Coordinates of N, CA and C in Angstrom, one line a residue:
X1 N 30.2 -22.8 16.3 CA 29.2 -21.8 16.4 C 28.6 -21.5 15.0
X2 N 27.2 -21.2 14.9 CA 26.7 -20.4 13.6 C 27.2 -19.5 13.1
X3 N 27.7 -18.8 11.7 CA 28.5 -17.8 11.4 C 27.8 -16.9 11.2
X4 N 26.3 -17.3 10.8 CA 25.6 -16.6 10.6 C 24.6 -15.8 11.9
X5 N 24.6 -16.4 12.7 CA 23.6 -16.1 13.9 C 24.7 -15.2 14.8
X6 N 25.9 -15.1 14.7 CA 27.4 -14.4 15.7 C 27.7 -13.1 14.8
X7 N 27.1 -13.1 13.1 CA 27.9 -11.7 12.5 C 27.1 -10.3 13.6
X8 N 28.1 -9.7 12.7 CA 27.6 -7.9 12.8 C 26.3 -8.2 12.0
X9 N 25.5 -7.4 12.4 CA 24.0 -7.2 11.4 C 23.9 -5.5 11.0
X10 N 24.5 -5.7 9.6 CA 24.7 -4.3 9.1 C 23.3 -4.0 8.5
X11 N 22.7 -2.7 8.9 CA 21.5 -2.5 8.1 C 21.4 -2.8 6.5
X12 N 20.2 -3.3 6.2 CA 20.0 -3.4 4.4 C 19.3 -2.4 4.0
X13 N 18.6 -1.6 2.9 CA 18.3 -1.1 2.4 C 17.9 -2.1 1.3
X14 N 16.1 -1.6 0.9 CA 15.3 -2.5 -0.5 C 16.8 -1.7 -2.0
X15 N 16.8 -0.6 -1.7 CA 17.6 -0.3 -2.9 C 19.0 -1.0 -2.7
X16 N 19.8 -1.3 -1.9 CA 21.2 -1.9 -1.5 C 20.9 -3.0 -2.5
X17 N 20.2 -4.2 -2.2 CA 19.4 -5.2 -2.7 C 18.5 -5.6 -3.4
X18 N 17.9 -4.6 -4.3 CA 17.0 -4.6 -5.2 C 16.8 -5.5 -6.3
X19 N 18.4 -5.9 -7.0 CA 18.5 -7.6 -7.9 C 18.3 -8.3 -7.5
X20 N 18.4 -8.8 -6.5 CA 18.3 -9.4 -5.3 C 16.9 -9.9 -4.7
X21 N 16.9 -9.2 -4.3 CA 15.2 -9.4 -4.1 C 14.0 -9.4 -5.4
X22 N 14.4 -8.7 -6.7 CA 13.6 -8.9 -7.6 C 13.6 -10.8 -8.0
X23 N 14.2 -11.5 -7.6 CA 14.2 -12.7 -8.2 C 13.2 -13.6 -7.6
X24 N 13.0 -12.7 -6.1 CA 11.7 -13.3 -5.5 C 11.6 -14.9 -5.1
X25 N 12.9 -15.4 -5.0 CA 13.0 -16.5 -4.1 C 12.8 -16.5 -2.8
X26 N 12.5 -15.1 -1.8 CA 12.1 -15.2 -0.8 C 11.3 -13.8 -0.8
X27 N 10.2 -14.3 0.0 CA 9.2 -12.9 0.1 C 8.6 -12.4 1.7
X28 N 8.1 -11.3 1.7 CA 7.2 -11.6 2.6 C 5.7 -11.7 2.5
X29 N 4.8 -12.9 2.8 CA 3.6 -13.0 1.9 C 2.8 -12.4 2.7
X30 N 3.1 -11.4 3.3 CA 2.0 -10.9 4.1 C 0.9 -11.7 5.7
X31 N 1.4 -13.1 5.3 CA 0.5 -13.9 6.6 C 1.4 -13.9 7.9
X32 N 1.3 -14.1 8.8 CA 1.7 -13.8 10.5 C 1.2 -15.4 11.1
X33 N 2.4 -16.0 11.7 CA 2.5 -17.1 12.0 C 1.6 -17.3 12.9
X34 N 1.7 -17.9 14.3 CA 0.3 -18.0 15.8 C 1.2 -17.4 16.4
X35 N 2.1 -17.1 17.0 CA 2.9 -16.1 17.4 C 2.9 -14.7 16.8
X36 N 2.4 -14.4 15.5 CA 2.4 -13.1 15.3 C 3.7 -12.7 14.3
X37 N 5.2 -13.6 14.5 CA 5.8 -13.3 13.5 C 5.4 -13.8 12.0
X38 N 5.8 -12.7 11.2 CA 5.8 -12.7 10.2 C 5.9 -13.9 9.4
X39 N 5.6 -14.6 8.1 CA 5.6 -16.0 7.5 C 6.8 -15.1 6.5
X40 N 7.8 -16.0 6.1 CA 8.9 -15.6 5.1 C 8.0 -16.8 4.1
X41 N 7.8 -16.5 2.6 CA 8.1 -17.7 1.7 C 9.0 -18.0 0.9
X42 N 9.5 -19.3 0.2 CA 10.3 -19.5 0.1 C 9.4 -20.5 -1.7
X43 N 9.1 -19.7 -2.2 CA 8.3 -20.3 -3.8 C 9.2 -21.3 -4.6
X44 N 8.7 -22.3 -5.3 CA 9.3 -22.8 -6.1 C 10.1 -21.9 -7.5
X45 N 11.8 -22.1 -7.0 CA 12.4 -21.5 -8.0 C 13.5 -22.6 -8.7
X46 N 13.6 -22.6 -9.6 CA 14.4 -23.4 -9.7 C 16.0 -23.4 -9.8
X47 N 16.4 -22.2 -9.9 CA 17.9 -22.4 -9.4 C 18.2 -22.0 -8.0
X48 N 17.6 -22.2 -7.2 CA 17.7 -21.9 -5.9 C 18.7 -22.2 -5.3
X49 N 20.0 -23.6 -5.9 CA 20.7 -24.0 -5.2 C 21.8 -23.2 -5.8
X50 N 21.2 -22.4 -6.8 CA 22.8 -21.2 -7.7 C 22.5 -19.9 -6.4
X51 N 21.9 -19.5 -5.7 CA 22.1 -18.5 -5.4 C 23.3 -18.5 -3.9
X52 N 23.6 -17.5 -4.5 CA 25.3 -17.4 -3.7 C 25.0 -17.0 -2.3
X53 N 25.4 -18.0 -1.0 CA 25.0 -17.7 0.3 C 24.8 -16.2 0.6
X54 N 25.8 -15.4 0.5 CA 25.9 -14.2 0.6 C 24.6 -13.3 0.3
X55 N 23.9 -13.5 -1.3 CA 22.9 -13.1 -1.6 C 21.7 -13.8 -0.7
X56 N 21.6 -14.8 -0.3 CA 20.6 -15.2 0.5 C 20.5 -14.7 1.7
X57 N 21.7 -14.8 2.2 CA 21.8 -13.8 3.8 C 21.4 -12.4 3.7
X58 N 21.9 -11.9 2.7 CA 21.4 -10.6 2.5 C 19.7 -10.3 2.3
X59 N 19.1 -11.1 1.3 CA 17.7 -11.4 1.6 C 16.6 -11.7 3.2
X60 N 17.3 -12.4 3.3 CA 17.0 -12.9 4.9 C 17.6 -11.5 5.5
X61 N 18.3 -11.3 5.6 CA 18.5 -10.3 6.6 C 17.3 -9.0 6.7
X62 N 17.2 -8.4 5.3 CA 17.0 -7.8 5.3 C 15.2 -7.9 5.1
X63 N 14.4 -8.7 4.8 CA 13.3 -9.7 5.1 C 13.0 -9.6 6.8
X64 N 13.7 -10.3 7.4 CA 13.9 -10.3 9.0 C 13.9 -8.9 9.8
X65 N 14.3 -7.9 8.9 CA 14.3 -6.8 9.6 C 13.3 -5.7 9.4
X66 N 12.5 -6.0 8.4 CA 11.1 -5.3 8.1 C 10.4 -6.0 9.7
X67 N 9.7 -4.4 10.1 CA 9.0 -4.3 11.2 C 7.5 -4.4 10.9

């Protein structure tokens, strides 16, 4: 199974995560897919493969839960 698609989904807060999100490897750019959800981006960064799953999930999570 996905470990990630089966967790608890603990609420995030922008301030919980704020270093985090300042690095801006993942955003929301404002565009809405043909469905309507939201576009995540994902910009050219270059240590992208340093960032620690944990801090990615937490991005994503909390990205994904903006209404």
């Amino acid at each position: 199974t996905d470990e990630i698609m089966h967790q608890d989904i603990i609420p995030l807060y922008a301030a919980d995560i704020h270093d985090q999100l300042k690095k801006q490897f993942a955003y929301l750019s404002g565009g809405r897919g043909g469905d309507g959800c939201p576009v995540i981006t994902f910009p050219d960064y270059p240590a992208f493969s340093e960032i620690p799953e944990k801090e990615f999930q937490n991005v994503l999570t909390y990205l994904t839960s903006i209404p």
